[in-house]
Amino acid sequence: MKPDDFSFLAQLVRRRSGLVLRANKAQFIEGRLTSVLRRFGFRTMSALIHELRHGRETLARAVAEAMTTNESSFFRDRAVFDRFRDVVLPQLLERRKDSKRLRIWSAACAAGQEAYSIAMLLHDHKLVAKGWTVDLIATDISSEIIARAEGGLYTHYEVQRGLAIRRLVAHFTQDGGNWRVHENLRRMVSFRTFNLLDSFGWLDDLDVVFCRNVLLYFDQKTKSSVLEKVADTLVPDGVLVLGHTETPLTPANAFVPVDGTSHIYRHAKAAVQRLAATG
Amino acid sequence: MKHCLVVDDSRVIRKVACRILSDLHFQTGEAEDGVSALAACRAKMPELILLDWSMPNMNGIEFLRTLRREKGGEHPVVLFCTTENDVAHITEAMSAGANETIMKPFDRGIIEAKLAEVGLA
Ligand SMILES: C[S@@+](CC[C@H](N)C(=O)[O-])C[C@H]1O[C@@H](n2cnc3c(N)ncnc32)[C@H](O)[C@@H]1O
């Protein structure tokens, strides 16, 4: 790829999805573009870039989507999910026992493994049977991956990474060589396509936001702005769950770690309010 | 170093499994059927057993039921490998005393994930 084609492409992708493409990955990036190339019937990469420069919307969207990494797994980073299950969720259920409402968002959900993992934990508490209203929202920029997530169909390999066999048997049905999430869990999750760079106006009063393994692809400015928007959507005692390698160091310092947990954070506003109340 | 016994009548599968497990820092031993696996366990009880289902001379289910009744036989973590990957077989393996089930074919990623599942990663 010519250097100015590459920088045009990198700019387009960064503007659309926040993802930073590095020049030393050019070959890898071209690899990812070949599926778009084929799908839209281009012969060469430069023909594709040429058309992109002329601003074909569907093509630009497909290119941005093709650049995403959709790697995920059930209960990814087990320790984080264990702490969520053992520390965060019980506290939250206690604090919400009067309102019996819970709103959780999986903010870059890939093929849905994260959302269904959360759904399984909520299912363990039989919340729906106990009269709770549970909103579990799951979004991703890629419409293709959202369609997969809604279908809830996973391969032999996917269901054997992070998922205990008893959970597989309890929540999935065999479908050919694959496994499909049961209808009751699928109904717990509302999937929709959503770009984290867009306005979060439709999202509010969230108790928990899972925003994992996506911020690491963004530059510092984008990361901060997404985190600030996340902070705004959370209720004062809301909780943010990040990926294994991510920290929420924003200039605004909106988050502090939840005691005894790693990668799980509380809104700093609540911590400040607590300090004010006790001091 | 933890000791893992790989029980499978296929030499190829035993070899593949042993290679993965020694990469994951297990000391490995092999047995080709339930009878020789039982003898190996009586000589030295392993921490982990990777167990195939269908084998001549005592299949995996029979072996596991017998093992669990042996002195010390409750200790090894047993990862049961099923080929008939349906719920009925999985349930049978679990109720015979398996700690976790692996559906064949497996690869290194699956073995690693299952070891994490049983707290041996
Ligand atoms: C590596 S996956 C992480 C999935 C899951 N959260 C996890 O931790 O396993 C990253 C996901 O972020 C999505 N993504 C990338 N940029 C995005 C954006 N601007 N808005 C929303 N989702 C985005 C990708 O499509 C991809 O599915």
Coordinates of C-alpha atoms and ligand atoms in Angstrom, one line a residue:
Chain A
M1 CA 0.0 0.0 0.0
K2 CA 1.3 3.5 -0.9
P3 CA 2.2 5.6 2.2
D4 CA -0.4 8.3 1.4
D5 CA -3.0 5.6 0.8
F6 CA -2.2 4.2 4.2
S7 CA -2.4 7.5 6.0
F8 CA -5.7 8.2 4.3
L9 CA -7.0 4.8 5.4
A10 CA -5.7 5.3 9.0
Q11 CA -7.4 8.7 9.2
L12 CA -10.7 7.4 7.9
V13 CA -10.7 4.5 10.4
R14 CA -9.6 6.7 13.3
R15 CA -12.4 9.2 12.6
R16 CA -15.0 6.5 12.2
S17 CA -14.2 4.1 15.1
G18 CA -11.4 5.5 17.1
L19 CA -9.1 2.7 16.2
V20 CA -5.5 3.6 15.7
L21 CA -3.8 1.8 12.7
R22 CA 0.0 1.7 12.8
A23 CA 2.1 1.8 9.7
N24 CA 4.2 -1.2 10.8
K25 CA 1.0 -3.2 10.7
A26 CA 0.3 -2.3 7.1
Q27 CA 0.6 -5.9 5.8
F28 CA -1.7 -7.2 8.5
I29 CA -4.2 -4.4 7.7
E30 CA -4.2 -5.3 4.0
G31 CA -4.9 -8.8 5.0
R32 CA -8.0 -7.7 6.8
L33 CA -9.1 -5.6 3.8
T34 CA -9.0 -8.5 1.4
S35 CA -12.4 -9.7 2.5
V36 CA -13.9 -6.2 1.9
L37 CA -12.0 -6.2 -1.4
R38 CA -13.7 -9.4 -2.5
R39 CA -17.1 -8.5 -1.1
F40 CA -17.3 -5.3 -3.0
G41 CA -15.7 -6.8 -6.1
F42 CA -12.5 -4.7 -6.3
R43 CA -9.5 -6.2 -8.1
T44 CA -6.8 -4.2 -6.3
M45 CA -6.2 -2.4 -3.1
S46 CA -5.6 0.9 -4.9
A47 CA -9.0 0.6 -6.6
L48 CA -10.6 0.1 -3.2
I49 CA -8.8 3.1 -1.7
H50 CA -9.7 5.2 -4.8
E51 CA -13.4 4.4 -4.3
L52 CA -13.0 5.2 -0.6
R53 CA -11.6 8.6 -1.4
H54 CA -14.8 9.2 -3.3
G55 CA -16.7 8.7 -0.1
R56 CA -18.8 5.6 -0.6
E57 CA -20.5 5.2 2.7
T58 CA -21.2 1.5 2.8
L59 CA -17.7 0.8 1.7
A60 CA -16.2 3.1 4.4
R61 CA -18.3 1.5 7.1
A62 CA -17.3 -2.0 5.9
V63 CA -13.6 -1.0 6.0
A64 CA -13.9 0.4 9.5
E65 CA -15.7 -2.7 10.7
A66 CA -13.1 -5.0 9.1
M67 CA -10.4 -3.3 11.1
T68 CA -11.9 -4.3 14.4
T69 CA -10.6 -7.2 16.5
N70 CA -13.5 -9.3 17.6
E71 CA -11.6 -11.8 19.7
S72 CA -13.5 -12.6 22.9
S73 CA -14.4 -15.5 25.1
F74 CA -16.9 -16.4 27.8
F75 CA -15.9 -15.2 31.3
R76 CA -12.8 -13.7 29.8
D77 CA -10.2 -13.0 32.4
R78 CA -11.7 -15.3 34.9
A79 CA -10.5 -13.4 38.0
V80 CA -12.4 -10.2 36.9
F81 CA -15.6 -12.2 36.5
D82 CA -15.1 -14.0 39.8
R83 CA -14.7 -10.7 41.6
F84 CA -17.7 -9.3 39.8
R85 CA -19.8 -12.4 40.9
D86 CA -18.5 -12.6 44.4
V87 CA -18.0 -8.9 45.4
V88 CA -19.7 -6.4 43.1
L89 CA -22.9 -8.2 42.2
P90 CA -23.9 -9.2 45.7
Q91 CA -23.4 -5.6 46.9
L92 CA -25.3 -4.2 44.0
L93 CA -28.2 -6.6 44.6
E94 CA -28.3 -5.6 48.2
R95 CA -28.3 -1.9 47.4
R96 CA -31.1 -2.4 44.8
K97 CA -33.3 -4.7 46.8
D98 CA -36.0 -2.1 47.1
S99 CA -36.1 -0.8 43.6
K100 CA -35.4 -4.3 42.1
R101 CA -34.0 -2.8 39.0
L102 CA -30.6 -3.5 37.4
R103 CA -29.2 -1.9 34.3
I104 CA -26.0 -3.4 32.8
W105 CA -24.2 -2.5 29.6
S106 CA -21.7 -4.5 27.7
A107 CA -20.2 -1.7 25.6
A108 CA -18.1 -3.5 23.0
C109 CA -19.7 -6.9 23.2
A110 CA -18.2 -8.6 20.1
A111 CA -20.0 -11.9 19.4
G112 CA -21.9 -11.6 22.7
Q113 CA -19.8 -13.8 25.0
E114 CA -19.4 -11.1 27.6
A115 CA -23.1 -10.3 27.6
Y116 CA -24.1 -13.9 27.9
S117 CA -21.6 -14.5 30.6
I118 CA -23.2 -11.7 32.6
A119 CA -26.6 -13.1 31.8
M120 CA -25.6 -16.5 33.2
L121 CA -24.5 -14.8 36.5
L122 CA -27.7 -12.9 36.7
H123 CA -29.6 -16.1 36.0
D124 CA -27.9 -17.8 38.9
H125 CA -29.7 -15.3 41.2
K126 CA -33.0 -16.0 39.6
L127 CA -33.7 -12.3 39.4
V128 CA -36.5 -12.5 36.9
A129 CA -38.4 -15.0 38.9
K130 CA -38.0 -12.8 42.0
G131 CA -39.6 -9.9 40.2
W132 CA -36.6 -7.9 39.2
T133 CA -36.5 -5.8 36.1
V134 CA -33.1 -6.4 34.5
D135 CA -31.9 -4.5 31.5
L136 CA -28.9 -6.1 29.9
I137 CA -27.8 -4.0 26.9
A138 CA -25.0 -5.1 24.6
T139 CA -23.6 -3.1 21.8
D140 CA -20.8 -3.2 19.2
I141 CA -19.8 -1.0 16.3
S142 CA -19.9 -4.0 13.9
S143 CA -23.4 -4.9 12.7
E144 CA -22.1 -8.2 11.4
I145 CA -20.9 -9.2 14.9
I146 CA -24.1 -8.0 16.5
A147 CA -26.1 -10.3 14.2
R148 CA -23.9 -13.2 15.3
A149 CA -24.4 -12.2 19.0
E150 CA -28.1 -12.2 18.6
G151 CA -28.1 -15.6 17.0
G152 CA -26.1 -16.9 20.0
L153 CA -24.4 -19.7 18.0
Y154 CA -20.9 -20.7 19.0
T155 CA -18.3 -23.2 17.8
H156 CA -17.0 -26.2 19.5
Y157 CA -13.8 -24.2 20.3
E158 CA -15.6 -21.0 21.5
V159 CA -17.7 -22.9 24.1
Q160 CA -14.7 -24.6 25.5
R161 CA -12.8 -21.4 26.3
G162 CA -13.9 -20.1 29.7
L163 CA -17.2 -21.9 29.9
A164 CA -17.5 -24.7 32.5
I165 CA -19.2 -27.8 31.1
R166 CA -22.0 -27.5 33.6
R167 CA -22.8 -24.0 32.2
L168 CA -22.7 -25.3 28.7
V169 CA -25.1 -28.1 29.5
A170 CA -27.4 -25.7 31.5
H171 CA -27.6 -22.9 29.0
F172 CA -26.8 -24.2 25.5
T173 CA -28.3 -26.7 23.0
Q174 CA -26.3 -28.6 20.5
D175 CA -26.9 -27.4 16.9
G176 CA -25.0 -29.5 14.5
G177 CA -21.3 -29.2 15.5
N178 CA -22.1 -25.9 17.2
W179 CA -23.9 -24.8 20.4
R180 CA -26.7 -22.3 20.7
V181 CA -27.5 -20.2 23.8
H182 CA -30.9 -20.9 25.2
E183 CA -33.8 -18.6 24.3
N184 CA -34.3 -17.5 28.0
L185 CA -30.7 -16.0 28.1
R186 CA -31.0 -14.6 24.6
R187 CA -34.2 -12.8 25.6
M188 CA -32.3 -11.2 28.6
V189 CA -30.0 -9.3 26.3
S190 CA -30.9 -6.4 24.0
F191 CA -28.3 -6.2 21.3
R192 CA -27.8 -3.2 19.1
T193 CA -25.2 -1.7 16.8
F194 CA -23.6 1.3 18.4
N195 CA -20.4 3.3 18.0
L196 CA -18.7 4.4 21.2
L197 CA -17.6 7.6 19.4
D198 CA -21.3 8.6 19.1
S199 CA -23.5 10.3 21.7
F200 CA -24.5 8.2 24.7
G201 CA -27.7 10.2 24.9
W202 CA -29.9 7.0 24.8
L203 CA -28.0 5.4 27.7
D204 CA -28.6 6.5 31.2
D205 CA -28.9 5.3 34.8
L206 CA -26.5 2.4 34.3
D207 CA -25.5 0.3 37.3
V208 CA -22.6 -1.4 35.6
V209 CA -20.7 -0.8 32.4
F210 CA -18.5 -3.5 31.0
C211 CA -16.1 -1.7 28.6
R212 CA -13.4 -4.2 28.1
N213 CA -10.7 -4.8 25.6
V214 CA -11.7 -2.0 23.3
L215 CA -10.2 1.2 24.9
L216 CA -6.7 -0.2 24.3
Y217 CA -7.2 0.2 20.5
F218 CA -8.0 4.0 21.0
D219 CA -5.6 6.9 21.3
Q220 CA -5.5 8.7 24.7
K221 CA -7.9 11.5 23.7
T222 CA -10.6 9.1 22.4
K223 CA -10.1 6.9 25.4
S224 CA -10.6 9.8 27.8
S225 CA -13.7 11.0 26.0
V226 CA -15.3 7.6 26.0
L227 CA -14.6 7.2 29.7
E228 CA -16.1 10.6 30.5
K229 CA -19.2 9.6 28.6
V230 CA -19.3 6.3 30.5
A231 CA -19.0 8.2 33.8
D232 CA -22.0 10.3 32.8
T233 CA -24.2 7.3 32.1
L234 CA -23.5 5.6 35.4
V235 CA -25.6 6.1 38.4
P236 CA -23.6 7.6 41.3
D237 CA -22.7 4.2 42.9
G238 CA -22.3 2.6 39.5
V239 CA -19.4 0.4 38.5
L240 CA -17.1 0.2 35.5
V241 CA -15.4 -3.1 34.5
L242 CA -12.4 -2.8 32.3
G243 CA -10.2 -5.4 30.5
H244 CA -7.2 -7.1 31.9
T245 CA -4.6 -4.6 30.6
E246 CA -6.7 -1.4 30.9
T247 CA -6.7 1.4 33.4
P248 CA -9.2 4.3 33.6
L249 CA -6.7 7.1 34.1
T250 CA -8.6 10.0 32.7
P251 CA -7.5 13.6 33.2
A252 CA -10.9 14.0 35.0
N253 CA -10.1 11.1 37.2
A254 CA -13.6 10.0 37.2
F255 CA -13.0 6.5 38.5
V256 CA -11.4 4.8 41.6
P257 CA -10.9 1.1 42.1
V258 CA -13.5 -0.8 44.0
D259 CA -12.0 -2.1 47.2
G260 CA -10.5 -5.6 46.9
T261 CA -10.9 -5.8 43.1
S262 CA -8.7 -5.2 40.1
H263 CA -10.1 -3.9 36.9
I264 CA -13.3 -2.9 38.5
Y265 CA -13.9 0.7 39.3
R266 CA -16.4 3.0 41.0
H267 CA -17.5 6.4 40.0
A268 CA -15.2 8.8 41.9
K269 CA -18.2 11.1 42.5
A270 CA -19.7 8.4 44.8
A271 CA -16.3 8.0 46.6
V272 CA -16.2 11.8 47.1
Q273 CA -19.7 11.8 48.4
R274 CA -18.9 9.0 50.8
L275 CA -15.9 10.8 52.1
A276 CA -18.0 14.0 52.6
A277 CA -20.6 12.0 54.4
T278 CA -18.2 10.3 56.7
G279 CA -15.9 13.2 57.2
Chain B
M1 CA 5.9 -30.6 39.2
K2 CA 2.4 -32.0 39.0
H3 CA 1.8 -35.4 37.5
C4 CA -0.8 -36.1 34.8
L5 CA -1.8 -39.5 33.5
V6 CA -3.0 -39.5 29.9
V7 CA -5.4 -42.4 29.2
D8 CA -6.3 -43.0 25.6
D9 CA -6.2 -46.0 23.3
S10 CA -4.8 -43.9 20.5
R11 CA -1.1 -43.5 20.5
V12 CA -1.3 -40.3 18.4
I13 CA -3.7 -38.6 20.8
R14 CA -1.6 -39.6 23.8
K15 CA 1.4 -38.1 22.2
V16 CA -0.3 -34.9 21.3
A17 CA -1.9 -34.6 24.8
C18 CA 1.4 -35.3 26.5
R19 CA 3.2 -32.7 24.5
I20 CA 0.6 -30.0 25.3
L21 CA 0.7 -31.0 29.0
S22 CA 4.4 -31.0 29.4
D23 CA 4.5 -27.6 27.7
L24 CA 2.1 -26.6 30.5
H25 CA 4.6 -27.9 33.1
F26 CA 3.1 -31.3 33.9
Q27 CA 5.1 -34.4 34.2
T28 CA 3.2 -36.9 32.0
G29 CA 2.6 -40.6 32.0
E30 CA 0.5 -42.7 29.6
A31 CA -1.9 -45.6 29.7
E32 CA -3.7 -47.2 26.8
D33 CA -6.8 -48.5 28.6
G34 CA -8.7 -48.5 31.9
V35 CA -6.9 -51.5 33.3
S36 CA -3.4 -50.2 32.8
A37 CA -4.5 -46.8 34.0
L38 CA -5.8 -48.3 37.2
A39 CA -2.5 -50.1 37.7
A40 CA -0.6 -46.8 37.1
C41 CA -2.9 -45.0 39.7
R42 CA -2.3 -47.7 42.3
A43 CA 1.4 -47.3 41.8
K44 CA 1.3 -43.5 42.0
M45 CA -1.8 -41.4 42.2
P46 CA -1.5 -38.5 39.7
E47 CA -2.9 -35.0 40.3
L48 CA -4.5 -34.9 36.9
I49 CA -6.0 -37.5 34.6
L50 CA -7.0 -36.8 31.0
L51 CA -9.4 -39.6 30.2
D52 CA -10.8 -40.9 27.0
W53 CA -14.2 -42.6 26.8
S54 CA -14.1 -45.6 24.6
M55 CA -11.2 -47.9 25.1
P56 CA -10.8 -51.7 25.1
N57 CA -10.1 -53.4 28.5
M58 CA -12.3 -51.1 30.7
N59 CA -13.7 -47.9 29.2
G60 CA -13.3 -44.5 30.7
I61 CA -16.6 -44.5 32.6
E62 CA -15.8 -47.9 34.2
F63 CA -12.3 -46.8 35.0
L64 CA -13.5 -43.5 36.6
R65 CA -16.2 -45.2 38.7
T66 CA -13.6 -47.8 40.0
L67 CA -11.0 -45.1 40.6
R68 CA -13.3 -43.0 42.7
R69 CA -13.9 -45.9 45.0
E70 CA -10.1 -46.6 45.4
K71 CA -8.1 -45.3 48.4
G72 CA -6.9 -41.8 47.4
G73 CA -8.9 -42.1 44.2
E74 CA -11.1 -39.2 45.1
H75 CA -8.0 -36.8 44.7
P76 CA -7.1 -36.7 41.0
V77 CA -8.8 -34.0 38.9
V78 CA -10.3 -35.9 36.0
L79 CA -10.8 -34.2 32.7
F80 CA -13.1 -36.5 30.7
C81 CA -12.8 -36.4 26.9
T82 CA -16.0 -37.2 25.0
T83 CA -16.3 -37.9 21.3
E84 CA -20.1 -38.2 21.3
N85 CA -20.4 -34.5 22.2
D86 CA -24.0 -34.6 23.4
V87 CA -25.5 -33.6 26.6
A88 CA -26.3 -37.2 27.6
H89 CA -22.7 -38.3 27.4
I90 CA -21.4 -35.2 29.1
T91 CA -23.9 -35.7 32.0
E92 CA -22.9 -39.4 32.3
A93 CA -19.2 -38.5 32.5
M94 CA -19.9 -35.8 35.2
S95 CA -22.0 -38.1 37.3
A96 CA -19.4 -40.9 37.1
G97 CA -17.1 -38.4 38.9
A98 CA -15.4 -36.3 36.3
N99 CA -14.4 -32.8 37.3
E100 CA -14.8 -31.3 33.9
T101 CA -15.5 -32.6 30.4
I102 CA -13.6 -31.8 27.2
M103 CA -15.3 -32.4 23.9
K104 CA -13.0 -33.8 21.3
P105 CA -11.2 -32.7 19.2
F106 CA -9.2 -30.6 21.6
D107 CA -6.3 -28.3 21.1
R108 CA -3.9 -26.6 23.5
G109 CA -6.2 -23.6 24.0
I110 CA -9.0 -25.9 25.2
I111 CA -6.7 -27.9 27.5
E112 CA -5.4 -24.6 29.0
A113 CA -8.9 -23.2 29.5
K114 CA -10.2 -26.4 31.1
L115 CA -7.2 -26.5 33.5
A116 CA -8.1 -23.0 34.5
E117 CA -11.7 -24.2 35.0
V118 CA -10.5 -26.8 37.5
G119 CA -8.0 -24.5 39.2
L120 CA -4.9 -26.2 37.8
A121 CA -3.7 -23.5 35.4
Ligands
LIG1 C1 -11.5 -7.4 21.3 S1 -13.3 -7.2 21.3 C2 -13.7 -7.2 23.0 C3 -14.9 -8.0 23.3 C4 -15.3 -8.1 24.8 N1 -15.6 -6.8 25.4 C5 -14.1 -8.8 25.5 O1 -13.5 -8.2 26.4 O2 -13.9 -10.0 25.3 C6 -13.4 -5.5 20.8 C7 -14.7 -5.1 20.2 O3 -14.8 -3.7 20.2 C8 -15.5 -3.3 19.0 N2 -15.3 -1.9 18.7 C9 -14.2 -1.3 18.2 N3 -14.3 0.0 18.0 C10 -15.5 0.3 18.5 C11 -16.3 1.5 18.6 N4 -15.8 2.7 18.2 N5 -17.5 1.4 19.1 C12 -18.0 0.3 19.5 N6 -17.4 -0.9 19.5 C13 -16.1 -0.9 18.9 C14 -15.0 -4.3 18.0 O4 -16.0 -4.4 16.9 C15 -14.9 -5.6 18.8 O5 -16.0 -6.4 18.7

